[in-house]
Each structure stands twice: as structure tokens, then as C-alpha cells.
Short mmCIF file of C-alpha atoms in Angstrom, two decimals:
data_model
loop_
_atom_site.label_atom_id
_atom_site.label_comp_id
_atom_site.label_asym_id
_atom_site.label_seq_id
_atom_site.Cartn_x
_atom_site.Cartn_y
_atom_site.Cartn_z
CA SER I 50 -44.28 79.08 68.57
CA SER I 51 -41.36 77.57 66.74
CA SER I 52 -39.92 76.07 69.94
CA SER I 53 -43.21 74.37 70.69
CA SER I 54 -43.44 73.05 67.15
CA SER I 55 -39.92 71.55 67.25
CA SER I 56 -40.61 69.77 70.56
CA CYS I 57 -43.56 68.00 68.98
CA VAL I 58 -41.76 66.74 65.86
CA PRO I 59 -42.40 63.02 66.55
CA ARG I 60 -46.14 63.69 66.46
CA VAL I 61 -46.08 65.55 63.12
CA PRO I 62 -46.99 63.23 60.20
CA ARG I 63 -44.85 63.39 57.06
CA LEU I 64 -47.98 63.86 54.98
CA ARG I 65 -48.80 67.17 56.64
CA ARG I 66 -45.29 68.42 56.07
CA GLY I 67 -45.70 67.65 52.37
CA ALA I 68 -49.10 69.41 52.25
CA ALA I 69 -47.81 72.40 54.17
CA SER I 70 -45.18 72.95 51.51
CA GLY I 71 -47.92 73.15 48.90
CA ASP I 72 -47.20 69.70 47.35
CA ALA I 73 -50.68 68.59 46.33
CA GLY I 74 -49.13 65.78 44.31
CA GLY I 75 -47.55 64.55 47.53
CA THR I 76 -50.99 64.15 49.09
CA ALA I 77 -52.31 62.20 46.12
CA SER I 78 -49.18 60.05 46.00
CA ALA I 79 -49.43 59.22 49.70
CA SER I 80 -53.12 58.34 49.32
CA ALA I 81 -52.41 56.07 46.37
CA SER I 82 -49.55 54.44 48.26
CA ALA I 83 -51.78 53.78 51.28
CA SER I 84 -54.48 52.31 49.03
CA LYS I 85 -51.92 50.08 47.30
CA GLY I 86 -50.61 48.93 50.69
CA LYS I 87 -54.10 47.92 51.76
CA GLU I 88 -54.57 45.95 48.55
CA GLN I 89 -51.24 44.19 49.07
CA ARG I 90 -52.15 43.33 52.64
CA ARG I 91 -55.58 42.07 51.58
CA SER I 92 -54.01 40.06 48.76
CA ALA I 93 -51.48 38.50 51.13
CA GLY I 94 -54.23 37.64 53.58
CA GLU I 95 -56.32 36.00 50.86
CA LEU I 96 -53.29 34.01 49.67
CA LYS I 97 -52.58 32.86 53.22
CA LYS I 98 -56.22 31.94 53.72
CA GLY I 99 -56.38 29.95 50.51
CA SER I 100 -53.03 28.19 50.81
CA SER I 101 -52.74 24.80 52.46
CA PRO I 102 -51.22 24.97 55.98
CA ARG I 103 -47.66 23.73 56.40
CA GLN I 104 -47.72 20.14 57.61
CA LEU I 105 -46.38 19.58 61.12
CA ILE I 106 -43.12 17.64 61.07
CA ASP I 107 -42.82 14.29 62.81
CA LEU I 108 -42.12 15.26 66.41
CA GLN I 109 -40.80 11.86 67.47
CA PRO I 110 -37.03 11.21 67.54
CA PRO I 111 -35.68 8.76 64.93
CA ARG I 112 -36.58 5.14 65.61
CA GLY I 113 -34.46 3.60 68.33
CA THR I 114 -33.34 6.94 69.79
CA ARG I 115 -34.54 9.01 72.74
CA ASP I 116 -35.29 12.53 73.84
CA PHE I 117 -34.34 13.57 77.35
CA PHE I 118 -36.79 15.99 78.96
CA PRO I 119 -35.77 17.47 82.35
CA GLU I 120 -37.23 14.53 84.30
CA GLU I 121 -35.28 12.04 82.15
CA MET I 122 -32.13 14.15 82.38
CA ARG I 123 -32.33 14.14 86.17
CA LEU I 124 -32.40 10.34 86.11
CA ARG I 125 -29.58 10.14 83.54
CA ASN I 126 -27.40 12.50 85.53
CA TRP I 127 -28.11 10.49 88.69
CA LEU I 128 -26.92 7.28 86.99
CA PHE I 129 -23.88 8.95 85.43
CA ASP I 130 -22.95 10.36 88.84
CA LYS I 131 -22.94 6.77 90.16
CA PHE I 132 -20.71 5.69 87.26
CA ARG I 133 -18.30 8.54 87.97
CA HIS I 134 -18.31 7.94 91.72
CA VAL I 135 -17.31 4.28 91.36
CA SER I 136 -14.63 5.19 88.80
CA TRP I 137 -13.30 7.90 91.09
CA VAL I 138 -13.07 5.74 94.22
CA TYR I 139 -11.20 3.14 92.15
CA GLY I 140 -8.65 5.74 91.10
CA PHE I 141 -9.57 5.91 87.39
CA GLU I 142 -9.25 9.08 85.30
CA GLU I 143 -11.86 10.20 82.78
CA VAL I 144 -11.20 10.44 79.05
CA ASP I 145 -13.40 11.22 76.05
CA PHE I 146 -13.26 10.85 72.27
CA PRO I 147 -15.27 11.96 69.20
CA VAL I 148 -18.60 10.27 68.56
CA LEU I 149 -17.53 10.23 64.90
CA GLU I 150 -14.53 7.99 64.22
CA SER I 151 -12.75 6.46 61.26
CA GLU I 152 -14.67 3.45 59.98
CA GLN I 153 -11.36 1.56 59.95
CA LEU I 154 -11.47 1.31 63.74
CA TYR I 155 -14.44 -1.07 63.54
CA THR I 156 -13.90 -3.06 60.33
CA ARG I 157 -10.52 -4.62 61.06
CA LYS I 158 -12.12 -7.92 62.04
CA ALA I 159 -14.48 -9.43 59.46
CA GLY I 160 -17.33 -11.62 60.58
CA GLU I 161 -18.24 -9.60 63.67
CA GLU I 162 -21.91 -8.72 63.96
CA ILE I 163 -20.98 -5.17 64.83
CA THR I 164 -19.60 -4.52 61.33
CA THR I 165 -23.13 -4.92 59.92
CA GLN I 166 -24.61 -2.50 62.48
CA LEU I 167 -22.48 0.58 61.81
CA TYR I 168 -23.93 4.00 61.13
CA ASN I 169 -21.21 4.54 58.51
CA PHE I 170 -20.89 6.82 55.51
CA GLU I 171 -18.46 8.79 53.38
CA ASP I 172 -17.96 12.38 54.51
CA LYS I 173 -17.62 15.37 52.17
CA GLY I 174 -13.86 14.86 52.09
CA GLY I 175 -14.21 11.31 50.79
CA ARG I 176 -13.24 9.71 54.12
CA ARG I 177 -15.06 6.61 55.42
CA VAL I 178 -16.36 7.44 58.89
CA SER I 179 -18.75 5.91 61.41
CA LEU I 180 -20.65 6.85 64.52
CA ARG I 181 -18.92 4.85 67.22
CA PRO I 182 -20.75 1.61 68.11
CA GLU I 183 -18.62 1.11 71.25
CA LEU I 184 -15.85 2.91 73.17
CA THR I 185 -13.00 0.37 73.40
CA PRO I 186 -11.48 1.00 69.93
CA SER I 187 -11.42 4.75 70.61
CA LEU I 188 -9.68 4.15 73.94
CA SER I 189 -7.16 1.93 72.15
CA ARG I 190 -6.50 4.74 69.67
CA LEU I 191 -5.69 7.07 72.57
CA VAL I 192 -3.33 4.49 74.06
CA LEU I 193 -1.47 4.20 70.75
CA GLN I 194 -1.45 7.98 70.37
CA LYS I 195 0.39 8.31 73.70
CA GLY I 196 2.88 5.61 72.75
CA LYS I 197 5.86 5.19 75.06
CA SER I 198 4.97 8.33 77.00
CA LEU I 199 1.96 6.54 78.54
CA GLN I 200 2.62 5.75 82.19
CA LEU I 201 1.66 2.17 82.97
CA PRO I 202 -0.49 0.87 84.43
CA THR I 203 -3.12 3.23 83.08
CA LYS I 204 -6.65 3.30 84.50
CA TRP I 205 -9.15 5.22 82.39
CA PHE I 206 -12.93 5.47 82.29
CA ALA I 207 -15.34 7.07 79.84
CA ILE I 208 -19.08 7.72 79.50
CA GLY I 209 -20.23 8.24 75.94
CA GLN I 210 -23.03 7.74 73.46
CA CYS I 211 -22.78 4.76 71.11
CA TRP I 212 -24.73 3.97 67.94
CA ARG I 213 -25.70 0.61 66.41
CA TYR I 214 -28.27 0.03 63.70
CA GLU I 215 -30.03 -3.03 65.11
CA ARG I 216 -33.52 -4.25 65.93
CA THR I 217 -34.95 -2.39 68.91
CA THR I 218 -36.20 -4.45 71.85
CA ARG I 219 -36.60 -3.91 75.58
CA GLY I 220 -33.29 -2.56 76.83
CA ARG I 221 -31.83 -2.37 73.32
CA ARG I 222 -31.90 0.79 71.26
CA ARG I 223 -29.99 2.16 68.30
CA GLU I 224 -28.27 4.61 70.56
CA HIS I 225 -27.27 4.23 74.17
CA TYR I 226 -24.84 5.68 76.66
CA GLN I 227 -22.05 3.42 77.84
CA TRP I 228 -19.75 3.49 80.85
CA ASN I 229 -16.33 1.95 80.25
CA MET I 230 -13.54 1.22 82.72
CA ASP I 231 -10.25 -0.06 81.29
CA ILE I 232 -6.86 -1.00 82.71
CA VAL I 233 -3.81 -0.96 80.45
CA GLY I 234 -0.50 -2.62 81.30
CA VAL I 235 -1.48 -5.31 83.85
CA SER I 236 -1.34 -8.97 82.77
CA SER I 237 -2.32 -10.57 86.10
CA MET I 238 -5.86 -11.62 87.00
CA GLU I 239 -5.93 -8.82 89.59
CA ALA I 240 -6.88 -6.48 86.72
CA GLU I 241 -9.98 -8.54 85.88
CA ALA I 242 -10.86 -8.75 89.57
CA GLU I 243 -10.57 -4.97 89.91
CA VAL I 244 -12.98 -4.07 87.09
CA ILE I 245 -15.44 -6.82 88.07
CA SER I 246 -15.35 -5.49 91.64
CA ALA I 247 -16.20 -2.03 90.30
CA ILE I 248 -19.29 -3.42 88.56
CA ILE I 249 -20.43 -5.12 91.76
CA ASP I 250 -19.88 -1.92 93.76
CA LEU I 251 -22.01 -0.04 91.22
CA PHE I 252 -24.78 -2.59 91.69
CA LYS I 253 -24.60 -2.10 95.45
CA LEU I 254 -24.60 1.68 95.06
CA VAL I 255 -27.91 1.66 93.14
CA GLY I 256 -29.57 -0.74 95.60
CA LEU I 257 -29.13 -4.13 93.89
CA SER I 258 -27.95 -7.26 95.71
CA SER I 259 -26.53 -10.62 94.69
CA GLN I 260 -30.12 -11.88 94.89
CA ASP I 261 -30.99 -9.52 92.01
CA VAL I 262 -27.96 -9.78 89.71
CA TYR I 263 -24.88 -11.89 89.14
CA ILE I 264 -21.83 -11.97 86.87
CA LYS I 265 -21.07 -14.94 84.62
CA ILE I 266 -17.37 -15.52 84.06
CA SER I 267 -15.51 -17.60 81.49
CA ASN I 268 -12.41 -17.43 79.29
CA ARG I 269 -12.17 -17.31 75.50
CA LYS I 270 -9.16 -19.64 75.68
CA LEU I 271 -11.42 -22.30 77.20
CA LEU I 272 -13.48 -22.59 74.01
CA GLN I 273 -10.31 -22.33 71.96
CA SER I 274 -8.79 -25.26 73.89
CA LEU I 275 -12.02 -27.19 73.49
CA ILE I 276 -12.22 -26.92 69.69
CA SER I 277 -8.49 -27.66 69.47
CA THR I 278 -9.09 -30.85 71.44
CA PHE I 279 -11.84 -31.75 68.97
CA GLY I 280 -9.44 -31.20 66.05
CA VAL I 281 -10.98 -27.97 64.75
CA SER I 282 -8.67 -25.49 63.01
CA SER I 283 -7.84 -22.36 65.03
CA GLU I 284 -8.49 -20.27 61.90
CA VAL I 285 -12.25 -20.59 62.36
CA PHE I 286 -12.15 -19.84 66.11
CA PRO I 287 -13.36 -16.20 65.79
CA GLN I 288 -16.35 -17.34 63.71
CA VAL I 289 -17.07 -20.15 66.20
CA CYS I 290 -17.19 -17.52 68.98
CA VAL I 291 -19.66 -15.42 67.00
CA CYS I 292 -21.88 -18.48 66.55
CA VAL I 293 -21.69 -19.64 70.16
CA ASP I 294 -22.43 -16.11 71.38
CA LYS I 295 -25.92 -16.51 69.88
CA LEU I 296 -26.89 -19.16 72.45
CA GLY I 297 -30.16 -18.15 74.06
CA LYS I 298 -30.93 -15.83 71.15
CA ILE I 299 -31.56 -18.41 68.42
CA PRO I 300 -32.32 -22.18 68.61
CA ARG I 301 -29.43 -24.55 69.34
CA GLU I 302 -30.12 -26.38 66.08
CA ALA I 303 -29.52 -23.17 64.13
CA ILE I 304 -26.17 -22.67 65.89
CA CYS I 305 -25.13 -26.25 65.12
CA LYS I 306 -25.98 -25.66 61.46
CA GLU I 307 -23.84 -22.50 61.41
CA LEU I 308 -20.92 -24.46 62.89
CA VAL I 309 -21.34 -27.19 60.28
CA ASP I 310 -21.31 -24.48 57.61
CA LEU I 311 -17.92 -23.42 59.01
CA GLY I 312 -16.58 -26.90 58.36
CA LEU I 313 -17.12 -28.63 61.70
CA SER I 314 -18.65 -32.10 61.73
CA ALA I 315 -22.20 -32.47 62.97
CA GLU I 316 -20.99 -34.55 65.92
CA VAL I 317 -18.35 -32.04 67.01
CA SER I 318 -20.81 -29.15 66.52
CA ASP I 319 -23.38 -30.89 68.72
CA ARG I 320 -20.80 -31.63 71.45
CA ILE I 321 -19.52 -28.05 71.49
CA VAL I 322 -22.99 -26.51 71.66
CA GLY I 323 -24.13 -28.99 74.31
CA LEU I 324 -21.09 -28.40 76.51
CA VAL I 325 -21.16 -24.62 76.13
CA ALA I 326 -24.89 -24.48 76.85
CA GLU I 327 -25.00 -26.74 79.89
CA GLY I 328 -21.46 -27.74 80.90
CA THR I 329 -20.14 -27.17 84.41
CA PHE I 330 -16.52 -26.31 85.17
CA GLU I 331 -15.90 -30.01 85.92
CA ASP I 332 -17.48 -31.00 82.58
CA TYR I 333 -15.00 -28.77 80.74
CA LYS I 334 -12.10 -30.13 82.73
CA ARG I 335 -13.19 -33.71 81.97
CA ALA I 336 -13.63 -32.97 78.23
CA LEU I 337 -10.15 -31.43 77.97
CA VAL I 338 -8.45 -34.21 79.92
CA GLU I 339 -10.25 -37.02 78.11
CA GLY I 340 -9.55 -35.35 74.79
CA GLY I 341 -5.82 -35.53 75.49
CA SER I 342 -5.27 -31.75 75.74
CA ASP I 343 -1.68 -30.71 76.35
CA GLU I 344 -0.60 -28.67 79.37
CA SER I 345 -1.07 -25.33 77.60
CA ASN I 346 -4.75 -26.10 76.97
CA LEU I 347 -5.26 -27.04 80.62
CA GLU I 348 -3.61 -23.79 81.75
CA VAL I 349 -6.82 -21.88 81.06
CA LEU I 350 -8.58 -23.85 83.80
CA LYS I 351 -6.03 -22.52 86.29
CA GLU I 352 -6.64 -18.95 85.06
CA ILE I 353 -10.38 -19.26 85.64
CA GLU I 354 -9.92 -20.84 89.07
CA GLY I 355 -7.42 -18.12 89.99
CA LEU I 356 -9.85 -15.32 89.12
CA LEU I 357 -12.71 -16.96 91.01
CA ASP I 358 -10.42 -17.33 94.06
CA ILE I 359 -9.42 -13.62 93.96
CA LEU I 360 -13.05 -12.51 93.76
CA ALA I 361 -14.01 -14.86 96.59
CA ALA I 362 -11.22 -13.37 98.70
CA ARG I 363 -12.73 -9.91 98.04
CA GLY I 364 -16.05 -11.15 99.40
CA TYR I 365 -17.84 -11.37 96.05
CA GLU I 366 -18.39 -15.13 95.86
CA ASP I 367 -22.18 -14.75 95.92
CA TRP I 368 -22.05 -12.38 92.96
CA ILE I 369 -20.14 -14.56 90.49
CA GLN I 370 -20.63 -17.82 88.63
CA PHE I 371 -18.67 -19.79 86.04
CA ASP I 372 -20.53 -20.11 82.73
CA GLY I 373 -18.78 -21.50 79.66
CA SER I 374 -21.42 -20.03 77.34
CA ILE I 375 -19.99 -16.55 77.85
CA VAL I 376 -17.65 -15.91 74.91
CA ARG I 377 -18.57 -12.33 73.84
CA GLY I 378 -19.22 -11.65 70.16
CA LEU I 379 -16.34 -9.25 69.59
CA ALA I 380 -13.29 -10.90 68.06
CA TYR I 381 -10.70 -8.89 70.00
CA TYR I 382 -11.28 -10.64 73.34
CA SER I 383 -8.32 -12.89 74.09
CA GLY I 384 -8.84 -14.30 77.59
CA THR I 385 -11.23 -13.65 80.47
CA VAL I 386 -14.78 -12.71 79.44
CA PHE I 387 -17.73 -11.85 81.67
CA GLU I 388 -21.30 -10.57 81.50
CA ALA I 389 -23.77 -9.46 84.17
CA PHE I 390 -27.42 -10.56 84.18
CA ASP I 391 -30.55 -10.23 86.29
CA ARG I 392 -31.31 -13.38 88.29
CA ASP I 393 -34.82 -13.64 86.84
CA GLY I 394 -33.39 -13.87 83.32
CA GLU I 395 -35.92 -11.41 81.92
CA LEU I 396 -33.43 -8.95 80.43
CA ARG I 397 -30.45 -9.11 78.12
CA ALA I 398 -26.92 -8.64 79.49
CA ILE I 399 -26.57 -5.58 81.71
CA CYS I 400 -22.88 -5.20 80.90
CA GLY I 401 -19.93 -7.20 79.61
CA GLY I 402 -16.20 -7.14 79.18
CA GLY I 403 -12.98 -9.05 79.41
CA ARG I 404 -9.32 -9.13 78.43
CA TYR I 405 -8.17 -7.94 75.01
CA ASP I 406 -4.37 -8.16 74.96
CA HIS I 407 -4.07 -8.27 71.17
CA LEU I 408 -6.31 -5.41 70.05
CA LEU I 409 -3.59 -2.77 69.60
CA SER I 410 -1.72 -4.82 66.99
CA THR I 411 -4.85 -4.92 64.80
CA PHE I 412 -4.43 -1.13 64.52
CA GLY I 413 -0.73 -1.48 63.65
CA GLY I 414 0.56 -0.78 67.16
CA LYS I 415 2.39 -2.71 69.83
CA ASP I 416 0.16 -4.88 71.99
CA GLN I 417 -0.34 -4.18 75.68
CA PRO I 418 -2.24 -6.24 78.26
CA MET I 419 -5.68 -4.61 78.51
CA VAL I 420 -8.84 -5.38 80.47
CA GLY I 421 -12.13 -3.53 80.58
CA PHE I 422 -15.90 -3.52 80.34
CA GLY I 423 -18.80 -1.66 78.73
CA PHE I 424 -21.89 -0.93 80.84
CA GLY I 425 -24.92 0.51 79.01
CA ASP I 426 -27.54 2.79 80.51
CA ALA I 427 -30.61 1.12 79.02
CA VAL I 428 -30.79 -2.33 80.68
CA ILE I 429 -29.80 -1.15 84.17
CA VAL I 430 -32.60 1.45 84.09
CA GLU I 431 -35.09 -1.23 83.01
CA LEU I 432 -33.95 -3.45 85.89
CA LEU I 433 -34.08 -0.66 88.49
CA LYS I 434 -37.55 0.26 87.26
CA GLN I 435 -38.63 -3.37 87.58
CA LYS I 436 -37.25 -3.55 91.14
CA ASN I 437 -38.77 -0.17 92.12
CA LEU I 438 -35.29 1.16 92.83
CA LEU I 439 -35.37 4.23 90.61
CA PRO I 440 -35.18 7.39 92.73
CA GLN I 441 -37.93 9.99 92.62
CA LEU I 442 -35.94 12.99 91.43
CA SER I 443 -37.66 16.39 91.49
CA PRO I 444 -36.39 19.80 90.47
CA GLN I 445 -34.75 21.63 93.37
CA ILE I 446 -34.44 25.42 93.61
CA ASP I 447 -32.95 27.25 96.58
CA ASP I 448 -34.53 30.66 96.01
CA ILE I 449 -37.18 32.28 93.86
CA VAL I 450 -36.65 36.02 93.45
CA VAL I 451 -39.79 38.04 92.69
CA SER I 452 -40.63 41.74 92.50
CA LEU I 453 -43.97 43.08 93.72
CA ASP I 454 -43.44 46.41 91.96
CA PRO I 455 -42.77 46.71 88.20
CA ALA I 456 -40.29 49.50 88.98
CA LEU I 457 -38.14 47.01 90.94
CA GLN I 458 -38.16 44.27 88.27
CA LYS I 459 -34.78 45.40 86.96
CA TYR I 460 -33.22 44.78 90.39
CA THR I 461 -34.28 41.13 90.62
CA GLY I 462 -31.23 40.11 88.57
CA GLN I 463 -28.95 42.04 90.94
CA VAL I 464 -30.36 40.19 93.95
CA ALA I 465 -30.19 36.84 92.13
CA SER I 466 -26.53 37.42 91.19
CA LYS I 467 -25.64 37.99 94.85
CA LEU I 468 -27.34 34.73 95.84
CA ARG I 469 -25.83 32.79 92.93
CA SER I 470 -22.34 33.98 93.79
CA SER I 471 -22.71 32.20 97.13
CA GLY I 472 -23.56 28.94 95.35
CA ARG I 473 -27.33 29.01 95.62
CA ARG I 474 -29.60 27.89 92.78
CA VAL I 475 -31.89 30.79 91.97
CA ASP I 476 -34.95 31.15 89.74
CA VAL I 477 -35.93 34.71 88.80
CA VAL I 478 -39.56 35.52 88.01
CA LEU I 479 -38.95 37.38 84.75
CA GLU I 480 -42.40 38.92 84.38
CA GLN I 481 -44.89 40.48 86.75
CA LYS I 482 -46.87 37.59 88.19
CA LYS I 483 -49.47 37.26 90.91
CA MET I 484 -48.21 35.75 94.15
CA LYS I 485 -50.57 32.82 93.69
CA TRP I 486 -48.57 31.86 90.58
CA VAL I 487 -45.28 32.38 92.44
CA PHE I 488 -46.30 30.02 95.24
CA LYS I 489 -47.32 27.39 92.68
CA GLN I 490 -43.92 27.80 91.02
CA GLY I 491 -42.33 27.27 94.40
CA ASP I 492 -44.23 24.01 94.82
CA ARG I 493 -43.33 22.83 91.32
CA THR I 494 -39.61 23.48 91.76
CA ASN I 495 -39.43 22.49 95.45
CA ALA I 496 -38.04 25.93 96.23
CA ARG I 497 -36.80 26.51 99.76
CA ARG I 498 -37.31 30.29 99.95
CA LEU I 499 -38.98 33.25 98.30
CA VAL I 500 -36.96 36.46 98.12
CA ILE I 501 -39.47 39.29 97.66
CA LEU I 502 -38.67 42.82 96.51
CA GLY I 503 -41.22 45.39 97.74
CA GLN I 504 -41.02 49.15 97.23
CA GLU I 505 -41.14 50.14 100.91
CA GLU I 506 -38.59 47.49 101.97
CA TRP I 507 -36.28 48.27 99.05
CA GLU I 508 -36.12 51.93 100.05
CA ARG I 509 -34.93 50.74 103.49
CA GLY I 510 -32.31 48.46 101.92
CA VAL I 511 -33.98 45.17 102.84
CA VAL I 512 -35.93 42.37 101.14
CA LYS I 513 -38.45 39.91 102.53
CA VAL I 514 -37.26 36.29 102.75
CA ARG I 515 -39.99 33.69 103.18
CA ASP I 516 -39.06 30.16 104.25
CA LEU I 517 -41.53 27.98 102.34
CA ALA I 518 -41.14 24.95 104.58
CA GLU I 519 -41.48 26.77 107.92
CA ARG I 520 -43.88 29.38 106.48
CA GLU I 521 -41.93 32.10 108.25
CA GLU I 522 -41.06 35.49 106.79
CA ARG I 523 -38.38 37.97 107.86
CA GLU I 524 -36.63 41.04 106.55
CA VAL I 525 -32.97 40.70 105.53
CA PRO I 526 -30.61 43.54 104.60
CA ILE I 527 -29.62 43.22 100.94
CA ASP I 528 -25.91 43.26 101.84
CA ASP I 529 -26.42 40.31 104.23
CA LEU I 530 -28.36 38.20 101.75
CA VAL I 531 -27.00 34.64 101.31
#
């Protein structure tokens, strides 16, 4: 009948409709088309078979960079949580800035090693830009952007990725994440003591003691006073700092030669390098006094002693040590400088910082007293690994929701949503799987419970909840599920 025929339309081939209308040419055309299609498919297959396979791309990240699989991300998040916790208990507020900045932020001071390590280029608009090699200039830009509206003192922290094109070694990569804490608007040594205390509290938080790490403290003005006493022009002071900062990285003779190339005599160069490399606080004091330094040059000794006294009063005496070799390679440091190291001396500096009261004027702004530090993620992880202090972090799921009946699969999302709305972390089995697989998934994710949808239970408005630790199972009404 016609009604029967119309109900079966999807099963009626177009070819038969053409033949039924008496179109013999339609049949021939369809046959030729089918034959042509087969030839095209065969031709394509032959071409694919004969062509060379596409070469697999290099699956490794660019040299000096890292991928973060879930296990690495768990560790990174754990460390960043420690950074944020310390910043929070110290009353600092978090800020952030673009990873891409104007190149001008980093090229104001010639002679710095960092200017040769920039990932810099010209963008499509003709602007010179750079991936940030550090966070302090970006923070300074924010301070200037706020201008007089900035409430002082300001305490900010940031965690961001930094890029430097340099030789990769243990604990040194071409990208790293850095934690910064900075105080703006405080000129007293209490500001230095505060950020150094934060570093020590971070060390304690991750399980390190003063037997594992310590912080070397000095003052850029100490070296400045020293070369002034030796009759060296202050104009070459930034370059002298860059040279001296290489102590321990290249031979002392090479540093002396660099100083001579700057115009210092061989005798003065040798005295400076010798004192910086091995001099005690008393040796510096003696050199300044014997050299006839004026009162202003001796003032720096009081600054250093004052900071050491404040830190001792905070109970951190075992964590700190004077070391005149700490000068920091960045030209903007103007006073206190410090770096943290492992006691065994096997790793490069864990972190470093100091006072930079004159940085804002290099960007055309009004200077403010500023103190801060940068703390990278790479060296601290190496140290914690070496000390067996890295936590064993596994995935953690509260509930796995699984359906035993394909007809109930669409309701697994509804059950999961109810659990998630109460703050639970829920993994839904998205395909029909055997319970053996589900239990293995529970082991892999350290799941606490299985929430099982069965046809008979669902019709009664309940689900089965299995506690994987206690190996107990009970029925729970869907409305009561939490």
C-alpha cells in the first residue's frame, strides 16, 4: 500500500526510484559513477601507499625549557602554594604582568649580562619587545603607573615565568618560574629584614634547616667604598660589580684581567679580588680605615651591622652570614644585597635580592626606596630532591561515578553534578567499562568512593556508594547524596 511504501522511504535507494520512472540512462549513469568512485578510491589508496610517510615532529620542548605532565604540575602547584602561603602570612598582595614587555625595560643599563640573554625581537608593529628575563622591572613599571595614588608602604608579590637565553646547567634553564616579594616606600633596614625573614620561613616550610641552607649578606656600597678608597673612579663601579659577581664562576686571574681592562692597576685589582673573595667583616673595616675612608664610606659598615642585629633579634642568626663577595650582577642594586645557598656548595644560588632605591629614575620616574628578591623554582627543587624532601604527590579523587547499565549512562553526569556542587572532586566513567577497570581507575586516582548506578536501584531512587578504603557498600537516596 501507499502508506506502507511512504513509511519505508529511508530504505528505498535513489537508483530504484530512477529505474521505476523508466530512466534507463539513470541506471547506466549511476553504474558509471560508482565505477568511477571505486577507481578514485583505488587511486587514492595507491598514492597513499606509494607516498613517503609524514615525518614525526620533534616531540621534545625547545632546549632549556620544560613540559609539565600532571605529576610535575602537582609538584609545581605544591611549591607555588608554599610561595603564596608565605606571601599571604606576611601581608603581601599578589600582582601579575605580561610575559612580553618592552625591550626598553631591560636595556637601560649597558654592561649587564642580562642584556645579552634577552629573548628579544621586533613585533609586527615595529616595536622592540622581549620576553621578560626577570620580574622586578615589570613591578617597577606598575609602581610608576600608579604614581601618587599608590599607598605606601606597598607590599607586593608575584609568581611568573621568566626567559633568559643562557647555557643550561643543573638548576639553570632558559625558562624558569620566579617568586618575587617586594616592599616599596620603606628606607629602613627593617624592610630587608622582612623579606629575608620570608625566605627563611619558606625554607622552614619545605623542610630545610639552617644546617642545609644559609643566606649570604653584603652591601653594594661596601665595594663602592672600597674602590673609592683605592682611588678608582665611581664611573666604572657598575662594571666592577659585574666582574666581581663572576667570582666562583671563572678563575680569579680572569677577573683581575677584566678589572685591569677597565683601567684599574694590577695591584688594586688583585687587592679587590682577594678581599672580596676571602675578606671577613673585620678585614673590610681595616681596609677602609687604613685607606683613610671618610665617615660616609664607613657608614655602610653600620648598615650591615644593623641588618645583622635585626635578623639576630628575629632568631635567624644561624641562617645568615656576612660575605663581601655578594654584589649581584644587576646594576640597579644600590645597597643591601643577599643570596641564599646550600651549605654543601653543590648548587648555584637558590635566590637573591637586595635594595634598589634608584631603579625608578632609570625609567624616567621618581625614585622610591624599594627592596625585594627573586626566588626561582629550579634550584630549590634540585635541593629538595637531593635532600629527599620532595613530597610524594598522587592524584586524589573523591568519587568515581559509574553506570552498570548503558541506559543509565546519561544520568551519570546528573549524579556527578550533585556531588560537585557540594565541593567534591568527581571523575565520571564516560564509557561502559567492566568493574575490574573501574577498580583499577580507583587505585590509580586514589579515589575514596565509587558511586554506582544500577537499574534496580535507580528505579527505587537510590545509588550504591562503595567506600574503597573500608570496602563497605551501602545504598544512598539520590537526593541525600553528598
